[in-house]
Amino acid sequence: MARFNAKLIEEKWQKTWEVNKTFEAKNDSDKEKYYVLEMFPYPSGRIHMGHVRNYALGDVVARYKKARGFNVLHPMGWDAFGLPAENAAIEGNTHPSKWTYENINIMRAQMKQVGFALDWTREFATCDPEYYGREQALFLDMLEVGLAYRKEAWVNWDPIDNSVLANEQVIDGKGWRSGAIVERRRLDHWFFRTTAFAEDLLESLKGLDRWPEKVKLMQENWIGRSEGANIYFDILDSDDRVEVFTTRPDTLFGASFIAIAGDHPIATKLAKKNSALQRFIKDCRKIGTGEAALETAEKIGFNTGLKVRLPVNKNYKLPIYVANFVLMDYGTGAIFGCPSHDQRDLDFARKYNLSVKTVVIPEGEDKNSFQVKDKAYTGPGKLAHSDFLNGLEISEAKKQMISRLETLGVGKKTITYRLRDWGISRQRYWGTPIPVIHCKSCGLQPVPKKDLPVKLPQDVKFDKPGNPLDHHPTWKYTDCPKCKKPSTRETDTFDTFVNSSWYFARYTCPQAEEGLDQKAVNYWLPVDQYIGGIEHAILHLLYSRYFSRALNEIGLTDHTEPFNGLFTQGMVNHKTYANEKGQWLFPADIKNEGEKLIHIPTGEKVIEGRYEKMSKSKKNVVDPEDIIEQYGADAVRWFVLSDSPPARDLLWTDNGLEGAWRFTQRVWRIATEAINALNCNDDQVIDKKGLLTTDLQKITHKTIAGVSADIEGFHINKAVARIYELANALNIPPHGDNKKEVWRESIETLVLLIGPMMPHLAEELWELLGHDTILADSPWPQVNEAYLISDKVTIAVQVMGKMRGTIELPPESDNKTVEDEALNLSPVRSAIGGKAIKKIIVVPNKIINIVIG
């Protein structure tokens, strides 16, 4: 037979699947549902190998589950709003819509070229008015029940993107996309009340058994439940007081100062009459808001001159500082500093010559001599120099202090969360318009649902700084829906993460006229298997969990969790190349010339770098379209699935890809040669040197069982390794009774098993084997349990309890046979030496232990 012609055969089967509507899911099926979904892509222009790997993993699961009889939903769409489209529009003098939809058309064609089993009838882009109009309706429902609200607040401002960022989008004090140092500004801002579900978001993590522990821990830490106390400190010569939240009320007797945020009402009040304090607060806002930025910044403060009384000792007074390491967003915007037992507080106290009083003494130390010097003590111990807490362990001291504070009326037990409400306003054009109207007479008025969607204007200009919607000559002006007076639209748009926080629900009913069809949503959700990068652990995944609870709250779904199973795949890495000036070069432009690398366009010497994540910025990318043209989609799919465990990074190598291509040709040869032999009446074509029929059956059925378990457990590379073993066994035809029937079964099994990984090759071979139905509609091969029973067991051999070797025997062999085989092992004879054997203990089918005297 000729070689496997990937181009012709892949196009043939892609067209067949499309004509037959093979992968279109049915909302009214009587089959058990299975919803598999990969995080949808941003339409940046072309798919990359990270996309190919991510969607190939989901494709294996979708095809496998379909073969197992499930009604499978495997949709695709586009996360299409966002700043890159605006930037591209400005640079290319085009419209974001035109740029976006052109990219979608290119990427859709590329995805179809890879042969993904997707239901394209459910496709949408988040910039489609039909999609974001439904999103606007959901927002209005959330506004009505109090899950959305507007207030003036300090926000994170990205000076490069000129937009607000949520706390989760500030990474190490910098904007998650631009990398700019984030500033603090006070703006009117729209929020989602994520804190309404803080405890449930945290507690429900325990039930997500099919989520990676690392992701759950990241969310747990971000939600940040803390138990402690709110303590009230009276300000001397004033009726005001400072409220502080602390997780360490046990250390209150070690307090030496109070620190408040620059945005704290007390600081704001004092700054009105103090220009030096005004300048200090302004400098504080330049540091950034991330924990890393606050930790690494020098701890500085401004002495307000105010003092407070210690609530449990009115004679002890503490100064109040405005400090750069305290944020209004966390706790109450105020802390008490206990320098001996917090390094940050200690650094601050040393800088301003404040007292350092040790109140927790480590085990074995003398309470009268133990002192903290340059390093705060944060370990276990007993309280000292703390009045009624002396001698208590920390946990008990916390309870006693909270009880005393509550009795005195100067504090209370409190549970607080690190999680803050999600700021969703963005000062951008290319996003979902927030459907609210500002009326001078009536205040904020929701746009009536009958007037949705509020569409973005097409005649937009980017010739001025800031939000184009804010200076649009006509779009922003409208009438109040209540009093009909001239009013203005809200010109902020939603954070793009709002678009991706409910798209998985819309896939279940993309044509629904309302936001969601409750029956369809409840049938399909939660997503059974979600696949995507761990970099979205806090942003997208946490927001989606919040949104699911919000949808439940407004009565659109019975579910509160969006994804039952989550798998986070590794990255695709490629070597980097640069010229001697340090400029990055594309791998396709590099060639080997003797022992050195040459840049083909210029002839310059090339410096080879390390493997890094494929990225356009470093040019260490390969174009999937070019690779598919050369090797075929199935070879590319096989390589990205076989070369590394799915959770780990994949190193892209030409040798690995060529190996995958050779295997596609090998399977083609094995199967087509077998088909010729199976169609021949001459038994002599069967090579008498092949496997016994029963051996081939055992290998075949063990492979079915193993591949099935590996796909279920997301060990796709292990499944691939098992298929290699079956292919090796089929290289030589079997002999024995019913050899042709057994050989056909094994060949067909091989074809069915490669179906999820190399679907085009599998379909063509399935047809050549004489089947009328396509492989994608064929059931998964069944395991015959009889062939899984091993004809031998491995028994461990010990001498005086120490392992000396193993023996293989038929199950349930008698003790005499086991003993003879064990005593015949050379290491056993050496261990026994000339000593007498006292007794031999045999545990059937498991272990034998020889006791010597």
PDB file of C-alpha atoms in Angstrom, residues 606-749:
ATOM      1  CA  VAL A 606      23.068  32.223  15.888  1.00  0.00           C
ATOM      2  CA  ILE A 607      23.294  31.853  19.661  1.00  0.00           C
ATOM      3  CA  GLU A 608      21.255  28.942  21.001  1.00  0.00           C
ATOM      4  CA  GLY A 609      19.318  29.650  24.192  1.00  0.00           C
ATOM      5  CA  ARG A 610      17.367  27.570  26.675  1.00  0.00           C
ATOM      6  CA  TYR A 611      13.912  26.032  26.334  1.00  0.00           C
ATOM      7  CA  GLU A 612      11.186  28.519  27.244  1.00  0.00           C
ATOM      8  CA  LYS A 613       7.428  28.777  26.847  1.00  0.00           C
ATOM      9  CA  MET A 614       6.557  29.421  23.203  1.00  0.00           C
ATOM     10  CA  SER A 615       5.828  33.121  22.801  1.00  0.00           C
ATOM     11  CA  LYS A 616       5.622  35.598  19.959  1.00  0.00           C
ATOM     12  CA  SER A 617       7.828  38.020  21.874  1.00  0.00           C
ATOM     13  CA  LYS A 618      10.768  35.576  21.886  1.00  0.00           C
ATOM     14  CA  LYS A 619       9.877  34.185  18.454  1.00  0.00           C
ATOM     15  CA  ASN A 620      10.417  30.594  19.661  1.00  0.00           C
ATOM     16  CA  VAL A 621       7.194  29.509  17.968  1.00  0.00           C
ATOM     17  CA  VAL A 622       6.298  27.096  15.229  1.00  0.00           C
ATOM     18  CA  ASP A 623       3.257  27.641  13.047  1.00  0.00           C
ATOM     19  CA  PRO A 624       0.807  24.726  13.417  1.00  0.00           C
ATOM     20  CA  GLU A 625      -0.394  25.291   9.863  1.00  0.00           C
ATOM     21  CA  ASP A 626       3.115  24.814   8.440  1.00  0.00           C
ATOM     22  CA  ILE A 627       3.719  21.718  10.569  1.00  0.00           C
ATOM     23  CA  ILE A 628       0.372  20.180   9.597  1.00  0.00           C
ATOM     24  CA  GLU A 629       1.106  20.846   5.932  1.00  0.00           C
ATOM     25  CA  GLN A 630       4.363  18.914   6.261  1.00  0.00           C
ATOM     26  CA  TYR A 631       3.476  16.099   8.683  1.00  0.00           C
ATOM     27  CA  GLY A 632      -0.319  16.029   8.919  1.00  0.00           C
ATOM     28  CA  ALA A 633      -2.631  16.873  11.830  1.00  0.00           C
ATOM     29  CA  ASP A 634      -2.589  13.353  13.278  1.00  0.00           C
ATOM     30  CA  ALA A 635       1.209  13.335  13.637  1.00  0.00           C
ATOM     31  CA  VAL A 636       1.088  16.714  15.403  1.00  0.00           C
ATOM     32  CA  ARG A 637      -1.695  15.526  17.705  1.00  0.00           C
ATOM     33  CA  TRP A 638       0.166  12.283  18.491  1.00  0.00           C
ATOM     34  CA  PHE A 639       3.347  14.165  19.368  1.00  0.00           C
ATOM     35  CA  VAL A 640       1.738  16.709  21.725  1.00  0.00           C
ATOM     36  CA  LEU A 641      -0.132  13.880  23.455  1.00  0.00           C
ATOM     37  CA  SER A 642       2.672  11.347  23.682  1.00  0.00           C
ATOM     38  CA  ASP A 643       5.869  13.154  24.523  1.00  0.00           C
ATOM     39  CA  SER A 644       5.171  14.271  28.101  1.00  0.00           C
ATOM     40  CA  PRO A 645       2.616  13.829  30.908  1.00  0.00           C
ATOM     41  CA  PRO A 646      -0.205  16.318  30.188  1.00  0.00           C
ATOM     42  CA  ALA A 647       0.308  18.230  33.436  1.00  0.00           C
ATOM     43  CA  ARG A 648       3.985  18.872  32.655  1.00  0.00           C
ATOM     44  CA  ASP A 649       5.619  21.143  30.126  1.00  0.00           C
ATOM     45  CA  LEU A 650       6.212  19.694  26.664  1.00  0.00           C
ATOM     46  CA  LEU A 651       9.574  20.271  24.972  1.00  0.00           C
ATOM     47  CA  TRP A 652       9.017  20.782  21.274  1.00  0.00           C
ATOM     48  CA  THR A 653      11.605  18.930  19.195  1.00  0.00           C
ATOM     49  CA  ASP A 654      11.822  18.150  15.491  1.00  0.00           C
ATOM     50  CA  ASN A 655      12.951  14.611  16.329  1.00  0.00           C
ATOM     51  CA  GLY A 656       9.859  14.025  18.456  1.00  0.00           C
ATOM     52  CA  LEU A 657       7.572  15.247  15.710  1.00  0.00           C
ATOM     53  CA  GLU A 658       9.313  13.106  13.088  1.00  0.00           C
ATOM     54  CA  GLY A 659       8.944  10.100  15.397  1.00  0.00           C
ATOM     55  CA  ALA A 660       5.217  10.756  15.650  1.00  0.00           C
ATOM     56  CA  TRP A 661       4.969  10.973  11.850  1.00  0.00           C
ATOM     57  CA  ARG A 662       6.841   7.658  11.480  1.00  0.00           C
ATOM     58  CA  PHE A 663       4.381   6.023  13.862  1.00  0.00           C
ATOM     59  CA  THR A 664       1.397   7.167  11.791  1.00  0.00           C
ATOM     60  CA  GLN A 665       3.029   5.532   8.766  1.00  0.00           C
ATOM     61  CA  ARG A 666       3.793   2.410  10.782  1.00  0.00           C
ATOM     62  CA  VAL A 667       0.192   2.005  11.948  1.00  0.00           C
ATOM     63  CA  TRP A 668      -0.938   2.548   8.355  1.00  0.00           C
ATOM     64  CA  ARG A 669       1.432  -0.185   7.164  1.00  0.00           C
ATOM     65  CA  ILE A 670       0.479  -2.663   9.908  1.00  0.00           C
ATOM     66  CA  ALA A 671      -3.235  -2.204   9.331  1.00  0.00           C
ATOM     67  CA  THR A 672      -3.226  -2.138   5.523  1.00  0.00           C
ATOM     68  CA  GLU A 673      -1.009  -5.220   5.311  1.00  0.00           C
ATOM     69  CA  ALA A 674      -3.297  -6.975   7.785  1.00  0.00           C
ATOM     70  CA  ILE A 675      -6.338  -6.013   5.719  1.00  0.00           C
ATOM     71  CA  ASN A 676      -4.751  -7.621   2.632  1.00  0.00           C
ATOM     72  CA  ALA A 677      -3.989 -10.809   4.560  1.00  0.00           C
ATOM     73  CA  LEU A 678      -7.414 -10.952   6.207  1.00  0.00           C
ATOM     74  CA  ASN A 679      -9.107 -10.645   2.818  1.00  0.00           C
ATOM     75  CA  CYS A 680      -7.028 -13.499   1.408  1.00  0.00           C
ATOM     76  CA  ASN A 681      -8.264 -17.138   1.537  1.00  0.00           C
ATOM     77  CA  ASP A 682      -4.727 -18.552   1.664  1.00  0.00           C
ATOM     78  CA  ASP A 683      -3.807 -19.448   5.248  1.00  0.00           C
ATOM     79  CA  GLN A 684      -0.131 -19.517   4.244  1.00  0.00           C
ATOM     80  CA  VAL A 685       0.010 -15.699   4.458  1.00  0.00           C
ATOM     81  CA  ILE A 686      -0.062 -16.105   8.231  1.00  0.00           C
ATOM     82  CA  ASP A 687       3.540 -16.218   9.510  1.00  0.00           C
ATOM     83  CA  LYS A 688       4.002 -19.270  11.766  1.00  0.00           C
ATOM     84  CA  LYS A 689       6.570 -17.365  13.844  1.00  0.00           C
ATOM     85  CA  GLY A 690       4.013 -14.909  15.238  1.00  0.00           C
ATOM     86  CA  LEU A 691       2.376 -14.706  18.662  1.00  0.00           C
ATOM     87  CA  LEU A 692       0.062 -17.442  19.841  1.00  0.00           C
ATOM     88  CA  THR A 693      -3.568 -16.453  19.448  1.00  0.00           C
ATOM     89  CA  THR A 694      -4.152 -16.441  23.214  1.00  0.00           C
ATOM     90  CA  ASP A 695      -1.105 -14.233  23.827  1.00  0.00           C
ATOM     91  CA  LEU A 696      -2.362 -11.651  21.314  1.00  0.00           C
ATOM     92  CA  GLN A 697      -5.804 -11.691  22.896  1.00  0.00           C
ATOM     93  CA  LYS A 698      -4.287 -11.054  26.311  1.00  0.00           C
ATOM     94  CA  ILE A 699      -2.206  -8.154  25.007  1.00  0.00           C
ATOM     95  CA  THR A 700      -5.208  -6.705  23.152  1.00  0.00           C
ATOM     96  CA  HIS A 701      -7.598  -6.759  26.089  1.00  0.00           C
ATOM     97  CA  LYS A 702      -4.995  -5.559  28.593  1.00  0.00           C
ATOM     98  CA  THR A 703      -4.371  -2.654  26.230  1.00  0.00           C
ATOM     99  CA  ILE A 704      -8.099  -1.813  26.075  1.00  0.00           C
ATOM    100  CA  ALA A 705      -8.310  -1.826  29.879  1.00  0.00           C
ATOM    101  CA  GLY A 706      -5.120   0.172  30.296  1.00  0.00           C
ATOM    102  CA  VAL A 707      -5.877   2.828  27.684  1.00  0.00           C
ATOM    103  CA  SER A 708      -9.392   3.283  29.067  1.00  0.00           C
ATOM    104  CA  ALA A 709      -8.090   3.763  32.610  1.00  0.00           C
ATOM    105  CA  ASP A 710      -5.354   6.122  31.424  1.00  0.00           C
ATOM    106  CA  ILE A 711      -7.752   8.376  29.522  1.00  0.00           C
ATOM    107  CA  GLU A 712     -10.117   8.445  32.500  1.00  0.00           C
ATOM    108  CA  GLY A 713      -7.169   9.409  34.738  1.00  0.00           C
ATOM    109  CA  PHE A 714      -5.702  11.929  32.277  1.00  0.00           C
ATOM    110  CA  HIS A 715      -2.526   9.886  31.801  1.00  0.00           C
ATOM    111  CA  ILE A 716      -2.694  10.315  28.036  1.00  0.00           C
ATOM    112  CA  ASN A 717       1.023   9.718  27.509  1.00  0.00           C
ATOM    113  CA  LYS A 718       0.694   6.351  29.293  1.00  0.00           C
ATOM    114  CA  ALA A 719      -2.220   5.436  27.032  1.00  0.00           C
ATOM    115  CA  VAL A 720       0.005   6.230  24.064  1.00  0.00           C
ATOM    116  CA  ALA A 721       2.747   3.964  25.430  1.00  0.00           C
ATOM    117  CA  ARG A 722       0.267   1.073  25.690  1.00  0.00           C
ATOM    118  CA  ILE A 723      -0.795   1.594  22.086  1.00  0.00           C
ATOM    119  CA  TYR A 724       2.856   1.394  21.032  1.00  0.00           C
ATOM    120  CA  GLU A 725       3.057  -2.009  22.744  1.00  0.00           C
ATOM    121  CA  LEU A 726      -0.025  -3.298  20.937  1.00  0.00           C
ATOM    122  CA  ALA A 727       1.354  -2.061  17.618  1.00  0.00           C
ATOM    123  CA  ASN A 728       4.596  -3.914  18.326  1.00  0.00           C
ATOM    124  CA  ALA A 729       2.659  -7.106  18.982  1.00  0.00           C
ATOM    125  CA  LEU A 730       0.770  -6.690  15.689  1.00  0.00           C
ATOM    126  CA  ASN A 731       3.928  -6.340  13.643  1.00  0.00           C
ATOM    127  CA  ILE A 732       3.930 -10.131  13.256  1.00  0.00           C
ATOM    128  CA  PRO A 733       0.661 -11.965  12.484  1.00  0.00           C
ATOM    129  CA  PRO A 734      -0.587 -14.531  15.057  1.00  0.00           C
ATOM    130  CA  HIS A 735      -0.937 -18.279  14.653  1.00  0.00           C
ATOM    131  CA  GLY A 736      -3.168 -20.818  16.344  1.00  0.00           C
ATOM    132  CA  ASP A 737      -6.861 -21.548  16.209  1.00  0.00           C
ATOM    133  CA  ASN A 738      -9.127 -18.857  14.750  1.00  0.00           C
ATOM    134  CA  LYS A 739      -6.055 -16.789  13.944  1.00  0.00           C
ATOM    135  CA  LYS A 740      -7.729 -14.563  11.344  1.00  0.00           C
ATOM    136  CA  GLU A 741     -10.632 -13.697  13.633  1.00  0.00           C
ATOM    137  CA  VAL A 742      -8.295 -12.853  16.505  1.00  0.00           C
ATOM    138  CA  TRP A 743      -6.013 -10.871  14.258  1.00  0.00           C
ATOM    139  CA  ARG A 744      -8.954  -8.841  12.932  1.00  0.00           C
ATOM    140  CA  GLU A 745     -10.170  -8.145  16.463  1.00  0.00           C
ATOM    141  CA  SER A 746      -6.724  -6.880  17.489  1.00  0.00           C
ATOM    142  CA  ILE A 747      -6.268  -4.765  14.366  1.00  0.00           C
ATOM    143  CA  GLU A 748      -9.709  -3.214  14.832  1.00  0.00           C
ATOM    144  CA  THR A 749      -8.963  -2.618  18.495  1.00  0.00           C
TER     145      THR A 749
END
